[in-house]
Coordinates of C-alpha atoms and ligand atoms in Angstrom, one line a residue:
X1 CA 154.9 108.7 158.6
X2 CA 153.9 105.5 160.2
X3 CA 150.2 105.8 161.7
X4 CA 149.2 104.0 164.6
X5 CA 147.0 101.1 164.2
X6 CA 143.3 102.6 165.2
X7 CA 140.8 100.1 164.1
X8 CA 139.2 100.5 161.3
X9 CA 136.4 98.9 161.7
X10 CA 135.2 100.7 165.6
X11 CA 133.7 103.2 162.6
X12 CA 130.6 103.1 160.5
X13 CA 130.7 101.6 157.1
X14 CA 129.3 105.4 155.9
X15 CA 131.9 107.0 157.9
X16 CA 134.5 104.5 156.7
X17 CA 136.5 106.3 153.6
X18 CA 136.5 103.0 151.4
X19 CA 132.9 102.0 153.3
X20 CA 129.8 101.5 151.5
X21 CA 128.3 103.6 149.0
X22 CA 125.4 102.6 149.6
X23 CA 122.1 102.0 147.1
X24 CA 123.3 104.4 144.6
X25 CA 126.7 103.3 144.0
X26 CA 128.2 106.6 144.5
X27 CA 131.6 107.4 145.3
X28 CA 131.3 111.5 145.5
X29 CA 130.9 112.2 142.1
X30 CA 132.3 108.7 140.5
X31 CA 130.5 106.1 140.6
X32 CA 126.5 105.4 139.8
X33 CA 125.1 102.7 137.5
X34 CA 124.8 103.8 133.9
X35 CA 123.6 100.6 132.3
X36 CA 120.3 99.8 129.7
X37 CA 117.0 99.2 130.6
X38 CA 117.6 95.7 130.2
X39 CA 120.1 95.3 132.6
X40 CA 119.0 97.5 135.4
X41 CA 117.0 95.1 137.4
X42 CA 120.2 92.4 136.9
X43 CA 122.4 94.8 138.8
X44 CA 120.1 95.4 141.5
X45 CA 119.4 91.5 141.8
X46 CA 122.7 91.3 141.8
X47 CA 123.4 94.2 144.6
X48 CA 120.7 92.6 146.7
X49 CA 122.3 89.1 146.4
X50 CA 125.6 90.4 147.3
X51 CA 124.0 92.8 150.0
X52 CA 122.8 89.3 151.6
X53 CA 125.7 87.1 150.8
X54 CA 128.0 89.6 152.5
X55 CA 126.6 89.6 155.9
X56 CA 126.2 85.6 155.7
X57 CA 128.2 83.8 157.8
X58 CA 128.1 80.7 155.9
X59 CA 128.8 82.6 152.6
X60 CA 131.8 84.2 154.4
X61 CA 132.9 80.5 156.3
X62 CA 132.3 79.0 152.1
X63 CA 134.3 81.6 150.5
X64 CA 136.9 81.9 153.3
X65 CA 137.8 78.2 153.6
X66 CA 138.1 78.5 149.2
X67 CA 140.4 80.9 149.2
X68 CA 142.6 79.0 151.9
X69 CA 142.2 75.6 150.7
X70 CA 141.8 76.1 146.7
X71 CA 143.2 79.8 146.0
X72 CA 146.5 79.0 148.4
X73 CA 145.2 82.5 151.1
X74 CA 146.7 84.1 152.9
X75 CA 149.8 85.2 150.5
X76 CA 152.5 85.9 152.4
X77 CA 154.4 89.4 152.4
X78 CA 158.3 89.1 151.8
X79 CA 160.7 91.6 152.7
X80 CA 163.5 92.3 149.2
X81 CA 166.9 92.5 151.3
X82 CA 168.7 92.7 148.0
X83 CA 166.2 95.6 146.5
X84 CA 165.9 97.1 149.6
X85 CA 169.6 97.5 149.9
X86 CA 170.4 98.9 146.7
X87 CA 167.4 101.6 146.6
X88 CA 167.9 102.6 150.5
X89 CA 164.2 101.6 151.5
X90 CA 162.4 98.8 152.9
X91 CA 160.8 97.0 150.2
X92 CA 158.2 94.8 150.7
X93 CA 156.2 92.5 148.4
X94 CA 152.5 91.5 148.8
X95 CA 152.5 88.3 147.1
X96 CA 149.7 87.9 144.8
X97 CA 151.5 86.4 142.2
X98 CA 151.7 82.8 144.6
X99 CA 147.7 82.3 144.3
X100 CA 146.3 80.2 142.2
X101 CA 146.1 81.0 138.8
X102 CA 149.2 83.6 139.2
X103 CA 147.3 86.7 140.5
X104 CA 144.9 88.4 142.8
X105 CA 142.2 88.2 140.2
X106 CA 141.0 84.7 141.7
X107 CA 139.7 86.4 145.0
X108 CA 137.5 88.2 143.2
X109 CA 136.1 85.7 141.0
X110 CA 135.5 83.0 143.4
X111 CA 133.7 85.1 145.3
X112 CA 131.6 86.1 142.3
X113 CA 131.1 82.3 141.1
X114 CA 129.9 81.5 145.0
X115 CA 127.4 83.8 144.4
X116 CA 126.6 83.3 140.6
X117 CA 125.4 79.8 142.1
X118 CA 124.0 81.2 144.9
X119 CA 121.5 83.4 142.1
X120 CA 120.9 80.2 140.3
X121 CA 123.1 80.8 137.3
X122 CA 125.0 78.2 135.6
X123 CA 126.7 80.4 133.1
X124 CA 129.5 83.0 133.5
X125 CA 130.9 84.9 131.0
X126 CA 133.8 87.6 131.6
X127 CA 136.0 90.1 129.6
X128 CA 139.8 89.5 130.0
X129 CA 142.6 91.9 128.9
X130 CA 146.0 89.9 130.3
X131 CA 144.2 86.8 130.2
X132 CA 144.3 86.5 134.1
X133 CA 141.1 87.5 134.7
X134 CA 139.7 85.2 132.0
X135 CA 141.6 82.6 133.4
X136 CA 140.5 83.1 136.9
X137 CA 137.1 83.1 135.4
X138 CA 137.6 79.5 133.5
X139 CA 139.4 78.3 136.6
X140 CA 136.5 79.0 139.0
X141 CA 133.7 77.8 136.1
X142 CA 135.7 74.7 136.1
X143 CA 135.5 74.3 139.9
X144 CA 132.0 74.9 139.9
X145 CA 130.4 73.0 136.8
X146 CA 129.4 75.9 134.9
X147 CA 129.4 76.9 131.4
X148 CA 132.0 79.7 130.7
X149 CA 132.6 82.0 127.9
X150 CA 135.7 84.8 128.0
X151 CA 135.6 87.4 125.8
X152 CA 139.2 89.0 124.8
X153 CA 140.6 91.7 122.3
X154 CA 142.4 90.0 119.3
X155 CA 145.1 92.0 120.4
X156 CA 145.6 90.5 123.3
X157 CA 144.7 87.2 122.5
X158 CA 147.8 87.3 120.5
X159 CA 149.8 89.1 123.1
X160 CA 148.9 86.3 125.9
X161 CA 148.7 83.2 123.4
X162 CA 149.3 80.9 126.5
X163 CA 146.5 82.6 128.5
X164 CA 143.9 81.8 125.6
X165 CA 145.3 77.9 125.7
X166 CA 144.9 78.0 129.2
X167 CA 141.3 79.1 129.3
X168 CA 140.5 76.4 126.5
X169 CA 142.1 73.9 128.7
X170 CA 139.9 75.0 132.0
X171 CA 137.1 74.6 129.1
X172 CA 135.8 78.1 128.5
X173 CA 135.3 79.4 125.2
X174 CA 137.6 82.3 124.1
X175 CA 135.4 84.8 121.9
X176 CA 137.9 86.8 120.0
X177 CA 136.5 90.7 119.9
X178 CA 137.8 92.6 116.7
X179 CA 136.1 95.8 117.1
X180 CA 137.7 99.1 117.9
X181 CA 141.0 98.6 119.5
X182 CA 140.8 95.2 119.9
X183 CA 141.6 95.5 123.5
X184 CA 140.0 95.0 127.4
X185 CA 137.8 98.2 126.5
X186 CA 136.3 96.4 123.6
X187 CA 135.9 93.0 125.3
X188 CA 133.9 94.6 128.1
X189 CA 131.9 95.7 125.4
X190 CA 131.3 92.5 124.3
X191 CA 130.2 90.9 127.7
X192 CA 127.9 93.5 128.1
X193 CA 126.5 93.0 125.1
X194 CA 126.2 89.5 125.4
X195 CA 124.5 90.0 129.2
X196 CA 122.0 91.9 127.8
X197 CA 121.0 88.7 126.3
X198 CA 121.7 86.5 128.3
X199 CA 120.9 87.9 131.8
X200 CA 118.4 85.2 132.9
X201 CA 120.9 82.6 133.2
X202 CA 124.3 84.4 133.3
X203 CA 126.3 86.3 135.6
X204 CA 128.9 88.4 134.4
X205 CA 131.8 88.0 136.3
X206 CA 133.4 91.6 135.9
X207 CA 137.1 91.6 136.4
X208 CA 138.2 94.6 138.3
X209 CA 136.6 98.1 140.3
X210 CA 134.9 99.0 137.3
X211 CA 131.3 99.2 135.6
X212 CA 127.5 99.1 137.1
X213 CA 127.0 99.4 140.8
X214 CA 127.4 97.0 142.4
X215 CA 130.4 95.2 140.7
X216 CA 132.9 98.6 142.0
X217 CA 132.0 98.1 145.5
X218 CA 131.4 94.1 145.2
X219 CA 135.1 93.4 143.6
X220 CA 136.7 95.7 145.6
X221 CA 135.3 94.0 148.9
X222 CA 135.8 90.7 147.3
X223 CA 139.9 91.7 146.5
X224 CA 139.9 93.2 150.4
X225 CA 142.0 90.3 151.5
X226 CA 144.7 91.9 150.3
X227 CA 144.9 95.1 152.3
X228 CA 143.7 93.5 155.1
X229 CA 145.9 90.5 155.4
X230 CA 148.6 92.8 153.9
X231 CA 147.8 95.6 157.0
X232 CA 148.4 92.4 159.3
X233 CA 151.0 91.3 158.2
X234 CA 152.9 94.5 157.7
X235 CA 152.7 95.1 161.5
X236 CA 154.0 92.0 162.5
X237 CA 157.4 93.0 160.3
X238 CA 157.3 97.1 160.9
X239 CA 157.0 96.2 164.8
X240 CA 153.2 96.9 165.2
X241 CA 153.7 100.1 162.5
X242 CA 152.2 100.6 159.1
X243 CA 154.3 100.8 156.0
X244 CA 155.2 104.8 154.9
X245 CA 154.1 104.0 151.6
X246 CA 151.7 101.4 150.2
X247 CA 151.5 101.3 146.5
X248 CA 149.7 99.2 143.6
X249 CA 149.3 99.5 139.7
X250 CA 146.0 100.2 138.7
X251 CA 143.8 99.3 135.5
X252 CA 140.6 98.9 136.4
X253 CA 142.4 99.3 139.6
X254 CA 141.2 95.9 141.7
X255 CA 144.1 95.1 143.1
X256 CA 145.1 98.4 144.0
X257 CA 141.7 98.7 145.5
X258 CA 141.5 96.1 147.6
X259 CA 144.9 97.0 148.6
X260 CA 143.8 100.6 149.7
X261 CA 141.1 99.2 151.4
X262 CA 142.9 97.6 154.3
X263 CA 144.9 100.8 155.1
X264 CA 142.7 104.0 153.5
X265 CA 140.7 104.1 157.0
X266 CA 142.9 104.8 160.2
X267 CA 146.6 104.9 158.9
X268 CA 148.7 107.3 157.7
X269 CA 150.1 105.1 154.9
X270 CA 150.2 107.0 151.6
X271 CA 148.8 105.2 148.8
X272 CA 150.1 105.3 145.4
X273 CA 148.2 103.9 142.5
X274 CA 150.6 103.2 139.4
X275 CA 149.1 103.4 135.7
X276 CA 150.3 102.7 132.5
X277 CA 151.6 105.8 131.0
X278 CA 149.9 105.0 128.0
X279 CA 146.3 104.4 130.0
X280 CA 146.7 107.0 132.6
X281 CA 142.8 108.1 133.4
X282 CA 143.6 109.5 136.4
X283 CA 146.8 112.3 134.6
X284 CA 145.1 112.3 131.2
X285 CA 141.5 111.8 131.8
X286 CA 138.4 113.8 132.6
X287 CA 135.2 112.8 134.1
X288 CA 132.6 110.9 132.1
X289 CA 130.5 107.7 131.4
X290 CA 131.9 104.3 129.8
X291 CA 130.8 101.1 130.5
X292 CA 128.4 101.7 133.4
X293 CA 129.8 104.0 135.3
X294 CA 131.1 108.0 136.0
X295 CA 134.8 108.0 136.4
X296 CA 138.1 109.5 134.8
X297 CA 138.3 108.6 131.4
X298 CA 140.6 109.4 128.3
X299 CA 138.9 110.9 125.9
X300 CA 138.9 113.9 123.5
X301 CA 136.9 117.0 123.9
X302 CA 133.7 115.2 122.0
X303 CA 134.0 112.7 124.3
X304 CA 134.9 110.1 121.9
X305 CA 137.1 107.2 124.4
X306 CA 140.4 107.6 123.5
X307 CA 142.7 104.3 122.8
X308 CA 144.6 103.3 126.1
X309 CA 148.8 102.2 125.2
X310 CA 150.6 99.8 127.0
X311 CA 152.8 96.9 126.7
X312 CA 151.0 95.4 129.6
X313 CA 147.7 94.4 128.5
X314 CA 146.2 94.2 131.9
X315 CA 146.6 98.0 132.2
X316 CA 145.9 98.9 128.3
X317 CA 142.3 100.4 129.6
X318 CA 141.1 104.4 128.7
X319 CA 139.4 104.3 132.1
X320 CA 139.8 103.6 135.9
X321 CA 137.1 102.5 138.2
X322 CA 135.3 105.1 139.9
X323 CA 136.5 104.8 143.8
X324 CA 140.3 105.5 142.9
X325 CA 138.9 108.7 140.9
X326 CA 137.1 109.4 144.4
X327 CA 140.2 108.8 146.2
X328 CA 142.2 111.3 144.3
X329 CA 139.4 113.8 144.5
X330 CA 139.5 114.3 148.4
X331 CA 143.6 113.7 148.4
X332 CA 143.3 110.2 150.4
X333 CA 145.3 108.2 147.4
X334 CA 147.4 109.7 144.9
X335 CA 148.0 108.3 141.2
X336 CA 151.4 108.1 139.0
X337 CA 152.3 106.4 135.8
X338 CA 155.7 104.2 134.7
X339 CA 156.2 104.1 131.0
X340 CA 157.2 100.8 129.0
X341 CA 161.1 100.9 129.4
X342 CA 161.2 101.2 132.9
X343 CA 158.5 98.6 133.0
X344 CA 160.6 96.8 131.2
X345 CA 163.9 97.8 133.1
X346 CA 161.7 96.7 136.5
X347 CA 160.3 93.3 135.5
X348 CA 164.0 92.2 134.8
X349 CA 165.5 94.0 138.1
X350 CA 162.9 92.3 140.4
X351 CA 163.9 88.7 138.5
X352 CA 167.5 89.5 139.0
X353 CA 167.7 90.9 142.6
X354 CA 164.7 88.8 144.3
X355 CA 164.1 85.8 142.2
X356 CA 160.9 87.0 141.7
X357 CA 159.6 87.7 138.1
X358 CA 156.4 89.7 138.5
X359 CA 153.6 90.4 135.8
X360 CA 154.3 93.4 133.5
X361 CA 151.4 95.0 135.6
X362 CA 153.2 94.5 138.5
X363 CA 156.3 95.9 137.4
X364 CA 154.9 99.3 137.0
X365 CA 154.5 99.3 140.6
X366 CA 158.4 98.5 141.5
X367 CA 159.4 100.6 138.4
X368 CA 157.7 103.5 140.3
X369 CA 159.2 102.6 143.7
X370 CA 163.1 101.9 142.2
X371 CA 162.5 105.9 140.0
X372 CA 161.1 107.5 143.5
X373 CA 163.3 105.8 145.8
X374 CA 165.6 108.3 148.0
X375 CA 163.8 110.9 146.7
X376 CA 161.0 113.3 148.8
X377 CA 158.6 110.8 147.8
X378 CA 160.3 107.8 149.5
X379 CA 163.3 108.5 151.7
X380 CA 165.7 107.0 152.5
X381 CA 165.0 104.7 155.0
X382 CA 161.1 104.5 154.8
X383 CA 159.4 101.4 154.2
X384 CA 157.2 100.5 151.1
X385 CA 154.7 97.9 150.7
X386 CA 154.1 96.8 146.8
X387 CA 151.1 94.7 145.8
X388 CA 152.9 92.4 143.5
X389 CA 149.4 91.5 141.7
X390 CA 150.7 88.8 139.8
X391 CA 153.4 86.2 138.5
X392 CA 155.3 86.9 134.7
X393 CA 155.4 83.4 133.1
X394 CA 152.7 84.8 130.8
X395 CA 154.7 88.0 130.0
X396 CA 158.3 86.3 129.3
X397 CA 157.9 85.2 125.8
X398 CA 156.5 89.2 125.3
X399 CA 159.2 90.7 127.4
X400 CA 161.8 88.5 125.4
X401 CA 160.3 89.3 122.3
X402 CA 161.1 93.7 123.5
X403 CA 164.4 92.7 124.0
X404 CA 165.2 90.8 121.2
X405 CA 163.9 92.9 119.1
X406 CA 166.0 96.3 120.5
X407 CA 163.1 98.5 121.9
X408 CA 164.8 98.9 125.2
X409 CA 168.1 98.0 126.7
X410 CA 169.0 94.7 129.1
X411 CA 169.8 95.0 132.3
Ligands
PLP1 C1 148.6 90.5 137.2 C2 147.7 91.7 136.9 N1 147.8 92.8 137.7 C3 147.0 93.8 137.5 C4 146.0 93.8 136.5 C5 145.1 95.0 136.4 O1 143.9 94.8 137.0 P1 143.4 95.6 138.3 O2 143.8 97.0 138.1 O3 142.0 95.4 138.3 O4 144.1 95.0 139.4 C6 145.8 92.6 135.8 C7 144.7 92.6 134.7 O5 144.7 91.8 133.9 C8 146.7 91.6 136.0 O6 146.6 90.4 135.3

């Protein structure tokens, strides 16, 4: 299944399948900017900025030498002997869980705070569901002298305790959100809410694919690195090939996006996004508008947003961002779900067999690998690359807590 390595970039950024989309933010039907008034000329300030930051050299050089020298780039990709033997296919790990800050989220938001100062603004604020992205946020605000506000579901402040502690210690201010479900939809509420506000000094420093054009396209070019020092480094283990299968669990689906994007154009490599069960946009949802933008959404036939369910609060979202329901829609990425026990069941495997213990999020990716393995899916003896998004210190009081408590079975 291995595709030859073409170069991806000898095409055009509008023939490219993850390329551009271009003034309207489009991604075939997904996509667009579906914001107030009020906030329209912030995200095309913000689209221009990022337009000319992009194709700067010395943003690029800046943002580069950051995420080598600060965020700990590139990650390196480690082959799971032990995994790999037992399941009867290559397994290898994108390590996203050794940056700084314990996940991928950082790559986006440094690039993000670069360019907050770049625009002048000394505040960011940010909506956080594990608490990595909020983190991430703080760490970069920190870095950078700037003000920082996070705001987080009082849900899941409870659920990632330490996270909230370690934002206050970066010095952001946690804003607990109690409305709806108390979750990463309602915290993105919140930030929105308090852009509109706030716009002329803050940048909101959005966490994943999701919302108003630009931030889809921005964080997904900004979370890039992965795929494309993953693509790299993948051929240097595979002998110059690709890996069969490339997969990534997907909330807003940043990580998973910037994954795709170093393989989607010219390889063969199927791509596999893994959602909660419980937040699964792209099996349960239909098209429609939250937060921005078109994409899959849960919701019921009024269109009222339907509560997302998941032990992993990083993936407890009712929507996806709008290039993965573009990818599905012309067949170039496909999307599966892993329920909480075999989460579960996964985050302790992985510990066990690599000595690696990866974020609950994370773990819906290998739980999907170890229930496919040796099947049509993945046979025996193809090789899988899994974008290991992020470290589990903040989910092993939680994951204790499951097992303590009964709800599913040690392994
Ligand atoms: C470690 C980790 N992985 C994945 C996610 C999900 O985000 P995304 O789908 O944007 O990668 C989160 C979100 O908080 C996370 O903390």
């Amino acid at each position: 299944m291995s595709g030859p390595h073409s170069g991806p970039r000898s095409l055009s950024e509008s023939e490219l399948i993850m390329g551009d989309p271009g003034p309207t933010g489009r991604f075939g039907e997904f996509g667009g900017r579906f914001v107030p008034e009020s906030l329209v000329p912030a995200c095309m300030e913000l689209e221009a900025s990022f337009r000319r930051a992009w194709i700067d050299p010395a943003f690029r050089r800046e943002l580069d030498h950051l995420l080598h020298s600060y965020g700990g780039r590139p990650t390196p990709v480690t082959e799971c002997l032990r995994l790999s033997e037992e399941l009867g296919v290559r397994v290898l790990l994108k390590r996203e869980d050794l940056a700084h800050t314990g996940s991928h989220k950082i790559n986006n938001v440094v690039g993000q705070a670069l360019l907050a100062r770049r625009m002048g603004k000394k505040r960011l604020i940010a909506e956080t569901g594990a608490g990595q992205h909020g983190v991430a946020t703080a760490t970069a605000a920190a870095l950078f002298g700037m003000e920082c506000v996070v705001y987080m579901g009082a849900v899941d402040m409870e659920r990632q305790a330490l996270n909230v502690f370690r934002m206050e210690l970066l010095g952001a201010e946690v804003r607990s959100v109690e409305s709806g479900s108390r979750t990463l939809k309602d915290a993105v509420n919140e930030a929105l809410r308090d852009w509109v506000a706030s716009v002329d000094t803050t940048h909101y420093c959005l966490g994943s694919v999701m919302g108003p054009h630009p931030y889809p396209w921005m964080v997904r070019e900004l979370q890039r690195v992965v795929g494309d020092e993953s693509r790299a480094q993948c051929r240097e283990i595979l002998d110059g090939k690709d890996p069969d299968v490339v997969v990534a669990c997907a909330g807003g689906g940043s990580n998973a996006a910037g994954t795709f994007a170093g393989f989607a154009d010219g390889t063969s490599s199927v791509l596999v996004g893994v959602e909660a069960a419980g937040g699964a946009a792209m099996h349960n949802g239909i098209p429609g508008v939250l937060h921005g933008m078109r994409s899959a959404l849960m919701q019921d036939e009024s269109g009222q947003i339907l509560e997302a369910e998941s032990i992993s609060a990083g993936l407890d979202y009712p929507g996806i961002g709008p290039e993965h329901a573009h990818l599905a829609a012309i067949g170039r990425a496909r999307y599966e779900t892993a329920g909480d026990t075999e989460v579960v069941e996964a985050f302790q495997r992985l510990s066990k067999t690599e000595g690696i213990i990866p974020a609950l999020e994370s773990a819906h990716a290998v739980a999907w690998v170890i229930r496919v393995a040796g099947t049509e899916v993945l046979p025996t003896g193809s090789t899988v690359l899994i974008t290991l998004s992020g470290r589990g210190d903040k989910d092993v009081a939680q994951v204790r807590d499951i097992l303590r408590r009964g709800e599913t079975t040690p392994r």
